[in-house]
mmCIF file of C-alpha atoms and ligand atoms in Angstrom:
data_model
loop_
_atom_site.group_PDB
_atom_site.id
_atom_site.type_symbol
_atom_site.label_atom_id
_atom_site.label_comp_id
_atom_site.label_asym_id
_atom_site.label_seq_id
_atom_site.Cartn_x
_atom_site.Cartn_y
_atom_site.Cartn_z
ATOM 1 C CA UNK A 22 -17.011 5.407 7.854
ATOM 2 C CA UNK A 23 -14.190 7.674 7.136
ATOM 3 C CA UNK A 24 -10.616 5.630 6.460
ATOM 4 C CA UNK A 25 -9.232 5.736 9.291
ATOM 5 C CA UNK A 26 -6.154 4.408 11.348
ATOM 6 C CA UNK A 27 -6.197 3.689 15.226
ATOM 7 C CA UNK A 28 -3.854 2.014 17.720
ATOM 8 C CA UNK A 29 -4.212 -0.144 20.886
ATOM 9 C CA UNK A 30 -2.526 -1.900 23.136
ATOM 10 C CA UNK A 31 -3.127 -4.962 25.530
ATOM 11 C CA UNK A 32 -1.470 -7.263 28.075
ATOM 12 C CA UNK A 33 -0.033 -4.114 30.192
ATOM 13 C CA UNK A 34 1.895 -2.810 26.937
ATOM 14 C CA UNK A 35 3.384 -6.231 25.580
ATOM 15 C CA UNK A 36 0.847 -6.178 22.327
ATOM 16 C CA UNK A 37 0.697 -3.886 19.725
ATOM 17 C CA UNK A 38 -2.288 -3.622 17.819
ATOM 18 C CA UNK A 39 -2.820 -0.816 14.405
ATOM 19 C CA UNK A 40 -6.513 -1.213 12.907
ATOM 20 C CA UNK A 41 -7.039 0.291 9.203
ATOM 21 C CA UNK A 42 -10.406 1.144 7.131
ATOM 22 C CA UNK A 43 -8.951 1.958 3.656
ATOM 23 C CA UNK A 44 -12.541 1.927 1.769
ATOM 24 C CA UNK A 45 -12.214 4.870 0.148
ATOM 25 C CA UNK A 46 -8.820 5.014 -0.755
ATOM 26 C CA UNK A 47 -9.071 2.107 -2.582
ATOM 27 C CA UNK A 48 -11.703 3.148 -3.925
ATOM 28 C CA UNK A 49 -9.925 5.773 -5.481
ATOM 29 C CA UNK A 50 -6.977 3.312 -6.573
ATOM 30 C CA UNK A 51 -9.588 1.228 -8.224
ATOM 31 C CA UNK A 52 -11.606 4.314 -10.273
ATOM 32 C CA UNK A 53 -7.878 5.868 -11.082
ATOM 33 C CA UNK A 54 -6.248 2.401 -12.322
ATOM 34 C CA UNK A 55 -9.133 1.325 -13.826
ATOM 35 C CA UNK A 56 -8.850 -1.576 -11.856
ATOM 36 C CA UNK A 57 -10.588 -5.028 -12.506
ATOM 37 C CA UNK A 58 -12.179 -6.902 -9.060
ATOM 38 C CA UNK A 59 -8.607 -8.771 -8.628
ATOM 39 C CA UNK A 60 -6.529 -6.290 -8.724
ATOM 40 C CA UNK A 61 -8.424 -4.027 -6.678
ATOM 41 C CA UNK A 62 -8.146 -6.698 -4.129
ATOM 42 C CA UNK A 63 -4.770 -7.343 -4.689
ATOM 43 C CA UNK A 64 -3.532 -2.982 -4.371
ATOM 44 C CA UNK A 65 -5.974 -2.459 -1.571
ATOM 45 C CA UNK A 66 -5.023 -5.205 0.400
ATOM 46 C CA UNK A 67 -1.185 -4.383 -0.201
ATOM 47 C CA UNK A 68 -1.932 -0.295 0.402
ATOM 48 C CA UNK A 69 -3.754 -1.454 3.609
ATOM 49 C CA UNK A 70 -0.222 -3.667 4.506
ATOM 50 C CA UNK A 71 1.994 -0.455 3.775
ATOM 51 C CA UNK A 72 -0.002 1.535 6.009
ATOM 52 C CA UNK A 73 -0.138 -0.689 8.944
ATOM 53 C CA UNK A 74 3.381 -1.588 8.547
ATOM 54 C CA UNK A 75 4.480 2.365 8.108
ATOM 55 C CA UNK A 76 2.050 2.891 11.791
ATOM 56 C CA UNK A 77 5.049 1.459 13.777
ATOM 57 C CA UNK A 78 7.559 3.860 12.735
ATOM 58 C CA UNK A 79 8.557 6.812 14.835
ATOM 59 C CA UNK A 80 10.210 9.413 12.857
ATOM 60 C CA UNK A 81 8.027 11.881 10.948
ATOM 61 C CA UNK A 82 8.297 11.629 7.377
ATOM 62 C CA UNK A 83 9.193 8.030 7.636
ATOM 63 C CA UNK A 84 7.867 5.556 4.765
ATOM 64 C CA UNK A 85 7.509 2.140 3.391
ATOM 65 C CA UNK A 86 7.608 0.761 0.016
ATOM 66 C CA UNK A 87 6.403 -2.443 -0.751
ATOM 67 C CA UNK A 88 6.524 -4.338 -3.897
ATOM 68 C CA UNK A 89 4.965 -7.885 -4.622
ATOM 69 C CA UNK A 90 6.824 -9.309 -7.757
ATOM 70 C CA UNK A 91 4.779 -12.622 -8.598
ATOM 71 C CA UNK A 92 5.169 -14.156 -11.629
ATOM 72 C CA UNK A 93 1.011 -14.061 -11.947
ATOM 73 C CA UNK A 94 -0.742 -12.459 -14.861
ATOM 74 C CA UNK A 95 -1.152 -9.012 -12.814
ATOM 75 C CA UNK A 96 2.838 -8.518 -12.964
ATOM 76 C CA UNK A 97 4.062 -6.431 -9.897
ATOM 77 C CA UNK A 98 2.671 -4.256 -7.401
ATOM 78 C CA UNK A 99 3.918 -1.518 -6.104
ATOM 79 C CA UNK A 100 3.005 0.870 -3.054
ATOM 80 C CA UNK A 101 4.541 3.978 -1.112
ATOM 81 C CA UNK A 102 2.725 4.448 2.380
ATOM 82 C CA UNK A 103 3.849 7.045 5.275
ATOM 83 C CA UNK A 104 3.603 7.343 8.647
ATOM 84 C CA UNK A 105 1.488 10.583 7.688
ATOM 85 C CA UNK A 106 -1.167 8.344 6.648
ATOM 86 C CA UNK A 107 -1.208 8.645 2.650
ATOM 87 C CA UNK A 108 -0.765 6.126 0.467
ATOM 88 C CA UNK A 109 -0.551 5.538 -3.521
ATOM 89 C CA UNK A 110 0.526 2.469 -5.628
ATOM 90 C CA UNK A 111 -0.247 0.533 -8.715
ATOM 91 C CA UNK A 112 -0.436 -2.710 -10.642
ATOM 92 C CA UNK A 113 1.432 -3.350 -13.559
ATOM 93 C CA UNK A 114 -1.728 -4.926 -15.340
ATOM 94 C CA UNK A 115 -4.762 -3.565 -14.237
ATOM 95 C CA UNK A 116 -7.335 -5.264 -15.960
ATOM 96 C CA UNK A 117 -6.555 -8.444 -15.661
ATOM 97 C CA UNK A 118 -9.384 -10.739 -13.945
ATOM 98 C CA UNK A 119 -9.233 -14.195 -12.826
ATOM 99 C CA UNK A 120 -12.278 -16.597 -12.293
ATOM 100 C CA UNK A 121 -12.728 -17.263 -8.143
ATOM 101 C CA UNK A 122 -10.830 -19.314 -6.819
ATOM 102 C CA UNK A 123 -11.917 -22.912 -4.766
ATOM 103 C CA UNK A 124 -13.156 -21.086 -1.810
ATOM 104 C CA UNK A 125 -15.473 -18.858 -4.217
ATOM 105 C CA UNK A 126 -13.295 -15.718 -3.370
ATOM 106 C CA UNK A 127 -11.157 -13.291 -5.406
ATOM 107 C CA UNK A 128 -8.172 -15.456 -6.238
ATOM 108 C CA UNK A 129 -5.585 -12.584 -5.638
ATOM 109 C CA UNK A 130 -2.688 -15.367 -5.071
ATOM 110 C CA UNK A 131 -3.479 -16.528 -8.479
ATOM 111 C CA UNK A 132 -3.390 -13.387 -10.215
ATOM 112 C CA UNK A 133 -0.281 -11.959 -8.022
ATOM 113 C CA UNK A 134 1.333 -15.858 -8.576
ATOM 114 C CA UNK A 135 2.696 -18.309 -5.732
ATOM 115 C CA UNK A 136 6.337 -18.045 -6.992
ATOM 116 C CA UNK A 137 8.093 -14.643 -6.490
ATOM 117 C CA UNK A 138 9.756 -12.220 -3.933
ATOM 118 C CA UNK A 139 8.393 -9.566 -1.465
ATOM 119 C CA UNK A 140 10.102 -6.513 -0.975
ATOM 120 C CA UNK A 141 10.332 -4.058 1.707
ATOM 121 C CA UNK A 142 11.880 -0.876 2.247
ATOM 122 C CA UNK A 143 11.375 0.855 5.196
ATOM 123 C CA UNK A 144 12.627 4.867 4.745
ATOM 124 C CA UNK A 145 13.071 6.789 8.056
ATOM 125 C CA UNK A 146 14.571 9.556 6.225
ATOM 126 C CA UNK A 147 17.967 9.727 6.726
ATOM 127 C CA UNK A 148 18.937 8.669 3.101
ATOM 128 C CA UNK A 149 19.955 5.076 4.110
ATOM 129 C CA UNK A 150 16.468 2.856 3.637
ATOM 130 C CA UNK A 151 16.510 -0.361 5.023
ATOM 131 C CA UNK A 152 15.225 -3.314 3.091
ATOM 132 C CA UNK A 153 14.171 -6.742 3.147
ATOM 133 C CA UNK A 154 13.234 -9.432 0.653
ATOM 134 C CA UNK A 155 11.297 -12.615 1.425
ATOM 135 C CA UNK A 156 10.123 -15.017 -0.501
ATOM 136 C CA UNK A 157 6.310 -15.518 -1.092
ATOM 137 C CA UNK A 158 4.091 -17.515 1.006
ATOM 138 C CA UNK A 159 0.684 -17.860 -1.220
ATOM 139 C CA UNK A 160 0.494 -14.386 -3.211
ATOM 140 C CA UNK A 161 -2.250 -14.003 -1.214
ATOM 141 C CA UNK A 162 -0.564 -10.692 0.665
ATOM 142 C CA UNK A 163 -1.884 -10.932 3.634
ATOM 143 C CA UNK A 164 0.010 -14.473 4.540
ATOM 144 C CA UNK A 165 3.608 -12.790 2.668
ATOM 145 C CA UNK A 166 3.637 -9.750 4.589
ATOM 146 C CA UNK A 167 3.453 -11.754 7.974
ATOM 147 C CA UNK A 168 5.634 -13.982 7.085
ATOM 148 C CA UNK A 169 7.630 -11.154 6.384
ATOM 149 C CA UNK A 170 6.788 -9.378 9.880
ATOM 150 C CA UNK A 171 8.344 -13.477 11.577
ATOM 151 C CA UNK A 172 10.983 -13.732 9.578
ATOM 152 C CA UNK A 173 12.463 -10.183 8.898
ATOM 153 C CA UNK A 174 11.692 -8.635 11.438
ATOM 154 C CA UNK A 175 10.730 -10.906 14.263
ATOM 155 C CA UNK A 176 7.856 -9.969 15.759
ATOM 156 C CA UNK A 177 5.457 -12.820 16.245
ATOM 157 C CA UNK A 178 2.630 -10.849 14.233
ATOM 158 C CA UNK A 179 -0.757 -11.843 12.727
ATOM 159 C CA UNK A 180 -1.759 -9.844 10.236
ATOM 160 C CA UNK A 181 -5.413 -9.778 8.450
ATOM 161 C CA UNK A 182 -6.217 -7.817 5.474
ATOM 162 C CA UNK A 183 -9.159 -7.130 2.911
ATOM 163 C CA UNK A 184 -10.957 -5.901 0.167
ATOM 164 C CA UNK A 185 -14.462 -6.075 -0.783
ATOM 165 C CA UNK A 186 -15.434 -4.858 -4.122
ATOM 166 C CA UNK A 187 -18.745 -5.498 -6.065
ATOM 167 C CA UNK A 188 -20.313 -4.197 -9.431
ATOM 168 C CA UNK A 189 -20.919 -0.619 -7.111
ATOM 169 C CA UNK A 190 -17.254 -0.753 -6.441
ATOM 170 C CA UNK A 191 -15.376 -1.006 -3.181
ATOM 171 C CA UNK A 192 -17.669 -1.280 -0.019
ATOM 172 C CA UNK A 193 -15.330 -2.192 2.575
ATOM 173 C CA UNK A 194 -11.349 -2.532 2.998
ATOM 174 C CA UNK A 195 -8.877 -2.450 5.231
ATOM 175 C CA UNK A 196 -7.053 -4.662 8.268
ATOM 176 C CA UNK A 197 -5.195 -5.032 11.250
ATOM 177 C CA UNK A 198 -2.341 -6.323 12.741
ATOM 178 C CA UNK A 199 -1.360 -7.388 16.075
ATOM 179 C CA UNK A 200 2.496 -7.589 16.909
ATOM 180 C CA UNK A 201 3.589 -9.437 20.364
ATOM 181 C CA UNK A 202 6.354 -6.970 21.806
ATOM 182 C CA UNK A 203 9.795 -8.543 22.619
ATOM 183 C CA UNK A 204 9.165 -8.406 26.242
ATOM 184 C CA UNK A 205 6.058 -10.078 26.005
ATOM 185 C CA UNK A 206 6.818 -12.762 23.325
ATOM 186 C CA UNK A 207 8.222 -15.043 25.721
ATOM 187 C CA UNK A 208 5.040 -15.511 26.885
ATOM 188 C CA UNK A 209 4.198 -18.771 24.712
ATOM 189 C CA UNK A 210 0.078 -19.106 25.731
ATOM 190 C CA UNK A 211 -0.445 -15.602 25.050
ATOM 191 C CA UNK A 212 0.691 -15.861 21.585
ATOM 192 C CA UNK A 213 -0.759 -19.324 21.164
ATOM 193 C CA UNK A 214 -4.121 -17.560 22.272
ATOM 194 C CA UNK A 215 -3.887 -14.694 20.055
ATOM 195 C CA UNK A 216 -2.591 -16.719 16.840
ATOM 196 C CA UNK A 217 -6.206 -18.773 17.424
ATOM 197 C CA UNK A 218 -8.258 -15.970 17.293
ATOM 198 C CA UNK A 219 -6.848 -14.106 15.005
ATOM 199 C CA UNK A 220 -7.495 -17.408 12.680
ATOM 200 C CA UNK A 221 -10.717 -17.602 13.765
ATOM 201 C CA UNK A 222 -11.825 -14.478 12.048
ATOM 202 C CA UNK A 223 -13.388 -15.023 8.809
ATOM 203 C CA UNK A 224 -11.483 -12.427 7.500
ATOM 204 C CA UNK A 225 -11.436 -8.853 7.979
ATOM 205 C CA UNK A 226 -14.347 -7.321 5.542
ATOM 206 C CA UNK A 227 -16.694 -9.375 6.648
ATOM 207 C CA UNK A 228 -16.706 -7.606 10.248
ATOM 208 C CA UNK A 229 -16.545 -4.192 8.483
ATOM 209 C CA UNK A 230 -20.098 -5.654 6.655
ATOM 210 C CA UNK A 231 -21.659 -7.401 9.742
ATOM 211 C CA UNK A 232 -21.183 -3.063 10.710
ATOM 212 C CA UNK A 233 -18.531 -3.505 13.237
ATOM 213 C CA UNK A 234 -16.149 -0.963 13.839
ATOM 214 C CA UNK A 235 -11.766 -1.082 14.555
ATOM 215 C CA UNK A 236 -12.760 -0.273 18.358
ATOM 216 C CA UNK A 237 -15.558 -3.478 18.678
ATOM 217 C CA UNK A 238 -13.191 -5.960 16.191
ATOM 218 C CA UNK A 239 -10.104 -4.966 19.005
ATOM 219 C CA UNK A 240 -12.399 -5.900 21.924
ATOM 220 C CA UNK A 241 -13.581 -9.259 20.094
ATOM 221 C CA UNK A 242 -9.638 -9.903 19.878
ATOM 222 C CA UNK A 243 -7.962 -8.494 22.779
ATOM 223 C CA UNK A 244 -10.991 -7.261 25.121
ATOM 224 C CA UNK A 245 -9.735 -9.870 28.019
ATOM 225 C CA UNK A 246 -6.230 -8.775 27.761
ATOM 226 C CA UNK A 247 -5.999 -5.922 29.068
ATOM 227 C CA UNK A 248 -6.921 -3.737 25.843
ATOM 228 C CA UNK A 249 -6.480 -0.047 26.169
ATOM 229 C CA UNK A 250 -7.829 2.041 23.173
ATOM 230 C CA UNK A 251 -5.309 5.280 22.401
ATOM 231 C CA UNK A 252 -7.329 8.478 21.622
ATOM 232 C CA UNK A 253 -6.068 9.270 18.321
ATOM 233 C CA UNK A 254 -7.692 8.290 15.709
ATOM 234 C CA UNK A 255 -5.730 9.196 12.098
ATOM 235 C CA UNK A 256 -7.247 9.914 8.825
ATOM 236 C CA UNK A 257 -6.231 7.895 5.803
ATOM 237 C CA UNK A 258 -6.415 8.981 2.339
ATOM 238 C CA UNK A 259 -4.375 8.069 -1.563
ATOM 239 C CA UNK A 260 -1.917 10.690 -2.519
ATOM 240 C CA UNK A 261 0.748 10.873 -4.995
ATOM 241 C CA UNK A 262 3.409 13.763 -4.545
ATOM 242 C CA UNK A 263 3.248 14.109 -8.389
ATOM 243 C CA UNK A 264 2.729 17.437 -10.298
ATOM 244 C CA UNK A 265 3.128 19.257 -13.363
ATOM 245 C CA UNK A 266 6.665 20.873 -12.641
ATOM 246 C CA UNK A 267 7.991 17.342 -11.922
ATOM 247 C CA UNK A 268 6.830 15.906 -14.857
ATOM 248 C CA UNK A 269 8.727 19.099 -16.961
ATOM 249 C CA UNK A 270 11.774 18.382 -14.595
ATOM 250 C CA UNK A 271 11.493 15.034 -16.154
ATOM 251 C CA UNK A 272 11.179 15.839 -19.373
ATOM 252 C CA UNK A 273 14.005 17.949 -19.410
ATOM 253 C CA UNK A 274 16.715 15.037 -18.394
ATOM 254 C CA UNK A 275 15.489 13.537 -21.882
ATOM 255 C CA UNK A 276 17.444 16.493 -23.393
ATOM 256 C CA UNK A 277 17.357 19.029 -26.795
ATOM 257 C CA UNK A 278 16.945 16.302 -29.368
ATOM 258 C CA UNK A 279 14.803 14.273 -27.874
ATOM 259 C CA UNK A 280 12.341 17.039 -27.001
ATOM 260 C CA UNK A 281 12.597 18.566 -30.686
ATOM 261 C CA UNK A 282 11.459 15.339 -31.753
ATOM 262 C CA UNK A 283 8.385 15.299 -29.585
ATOM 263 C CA UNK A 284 7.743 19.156 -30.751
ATOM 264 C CA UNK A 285 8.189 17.913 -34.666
ATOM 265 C CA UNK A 286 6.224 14.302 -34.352
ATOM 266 C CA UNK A 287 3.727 14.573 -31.604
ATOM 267 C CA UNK A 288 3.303 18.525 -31.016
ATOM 268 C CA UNK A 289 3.935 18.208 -27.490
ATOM 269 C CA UNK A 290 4.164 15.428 -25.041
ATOM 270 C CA UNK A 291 2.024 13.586 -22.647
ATOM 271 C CA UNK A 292 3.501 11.858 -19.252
ATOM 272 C CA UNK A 293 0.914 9.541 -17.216
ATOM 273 C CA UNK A 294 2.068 9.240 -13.119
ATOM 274 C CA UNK A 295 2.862 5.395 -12.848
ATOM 275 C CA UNK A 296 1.370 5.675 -9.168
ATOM 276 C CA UNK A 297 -1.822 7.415 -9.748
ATOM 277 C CA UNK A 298 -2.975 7.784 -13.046
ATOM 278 C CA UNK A 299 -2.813 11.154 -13.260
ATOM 279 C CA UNK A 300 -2.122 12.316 -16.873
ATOM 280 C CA UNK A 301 0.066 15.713 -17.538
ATOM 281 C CA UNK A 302 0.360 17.361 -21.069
ATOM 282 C CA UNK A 303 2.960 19.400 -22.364
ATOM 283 C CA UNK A 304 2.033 21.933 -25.216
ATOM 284 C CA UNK A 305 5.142 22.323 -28.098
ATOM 285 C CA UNK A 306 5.846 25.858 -26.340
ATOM 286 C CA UNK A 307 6.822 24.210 -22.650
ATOM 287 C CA UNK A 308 8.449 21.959 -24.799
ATOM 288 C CA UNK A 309 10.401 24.722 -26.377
ATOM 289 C CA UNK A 310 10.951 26.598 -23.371
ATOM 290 C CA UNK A 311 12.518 23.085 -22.231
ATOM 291 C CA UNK A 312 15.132 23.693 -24.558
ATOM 292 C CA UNK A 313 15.556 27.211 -24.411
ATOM 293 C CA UNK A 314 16.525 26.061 -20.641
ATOM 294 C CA UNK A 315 19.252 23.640 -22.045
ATOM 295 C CA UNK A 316 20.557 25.625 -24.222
ATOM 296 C CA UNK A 317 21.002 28.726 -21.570
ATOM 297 C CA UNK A 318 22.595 26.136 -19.194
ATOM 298 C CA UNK A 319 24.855 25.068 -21.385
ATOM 299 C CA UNK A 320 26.267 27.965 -21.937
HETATM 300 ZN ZN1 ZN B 580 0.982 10.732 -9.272
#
């Protein structure tokens, strides 16, 4: 199935529910990062987060930044995810890998770390991003960010996300969250009842493998409340803004001497995109025409 996003609602408007496949994408992430098993669990389900998370924002253009700073072996994560529906991020130790952990499962709270902050920055645009730290719950992502959702923003939320990768790569990712409006979360049983079965589920990839799709996962979870599929279903895909200019723009701030000494020692200069891998080369004569640049504005 295509990654995909698609909303729903329930209980005549008072629940909010965004479902997310993110397969491919993190896919991608994994084949671009070079990615070991935990730490394509730990991006994908953290890509899947930012996407669900940027879903409930209204102005086009809008975006959210997360970053996970554990103080695991796989250092920080960081993703940018829009409202449009892209997303890119990165790990600032891809290759690390971790033995299971008790329950047999990828132990991405181990490799992320129990101790550490959550960050969130949500960008509508206007120059004046609004952010939020909390602290985190079990590393584990899934848990922080809704404990995020209850105590920064709260929304009584549940939040489920996952990542299933093998030796053939990723075969299923993704997640969903269901937020209990304000004029509904006074409403004490139907949270109770929805907090239940949303920990009933034995995670989220396992439904995507038993074949079931966001529309059949929504009914098992909100198909006696009222639950009223929108139309719309978005596509989903990883992409980084970067490009070759930016990279020269880049270069240039490091300034005359600085690029003469890349020309002299390394005959050029080579810039890798932190987000997604992507590797840009200079040859000595952009280089040069770098400088040429300078030198004409300086005049
Ligand atoms: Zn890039």
């Amino acid at each position: 199935m295509a990654d995909q996003l698609i909303r729903a609602t329930a209980a005549a408007g008072g629940i909010r529910a965004v479902g997310v496949i993110t397969t491919r994408l993190t896919e991608e992430a994994r084949r671009r990062h070079k990615l070991s098993y935990v730490a394509t669990a730990a991006l994908g389900r953290t890509m899947s987060s930012g996407l669900l998370l940027a879903s409930n924002m209204k102005r086009e253009g809008s975006r959210v930044n997360i970053r996970v700073k554990g103080k695991g072996p796989l250092g920080g994560i960081l993703i940018d995810a829009g409202l449009d529906g892209t997303v890119r991020g990165y790990v600032d130790n891809p290759s690390v890998e971790l033995p299971p952990n008790e329950r047999g499962k990828l132990d991405v709270g181990g490799a992320v770390g129990h101790d550490g902050y959550l960050y969130v920055v949500r960008d509508v645009g206007y120059g004046y991003p609004y952010s939020s730290t909390v602290e985190l719950v079990s590393g584990e992502i899934g848990d922080d960010i809704a404990h995020y959702l209850v105590t920064s923003e709260q929304t009584p939320s549940a939040l489920v996300v996952g990542v299933f990768v093998g030796a053939e790569g990723v075969t299923a990712a993704g997640g969903i969250l269901i937020q209990v409006l304000p004029k509904a979360a006074t409403d004490e049983a139907l949270v109770k009842t929805l907090e239940s079965r949303v920990a009933k589920l034995a995670g989220f990839t396992p439904l995507l493998q038993e074949g079931k799709t966001l529309p059949e996962i929504f009914e098992q979870l909100l198909g006696d409340m009222g639950l009223v599929m929108l139309p719309e279903v978005q596509m989903l895909r990883f992409h980084c803004g970067c490009s070759f200019e930016r990279v020269l723009g880049a270069l240039k701030m490091l300034g005359v001497a600085e690029l003469q000494d890349m020309i002299e020692k390394d005959h050029g200069a080579e810039a890798t995109c932190h987000f997604c891998g992507e590797v840009y080369q200079a040859s000595s004569e952009e280089l040069a025409r770098l400088i040429e640049d300078l030198r004409s504005e300086s005049l």
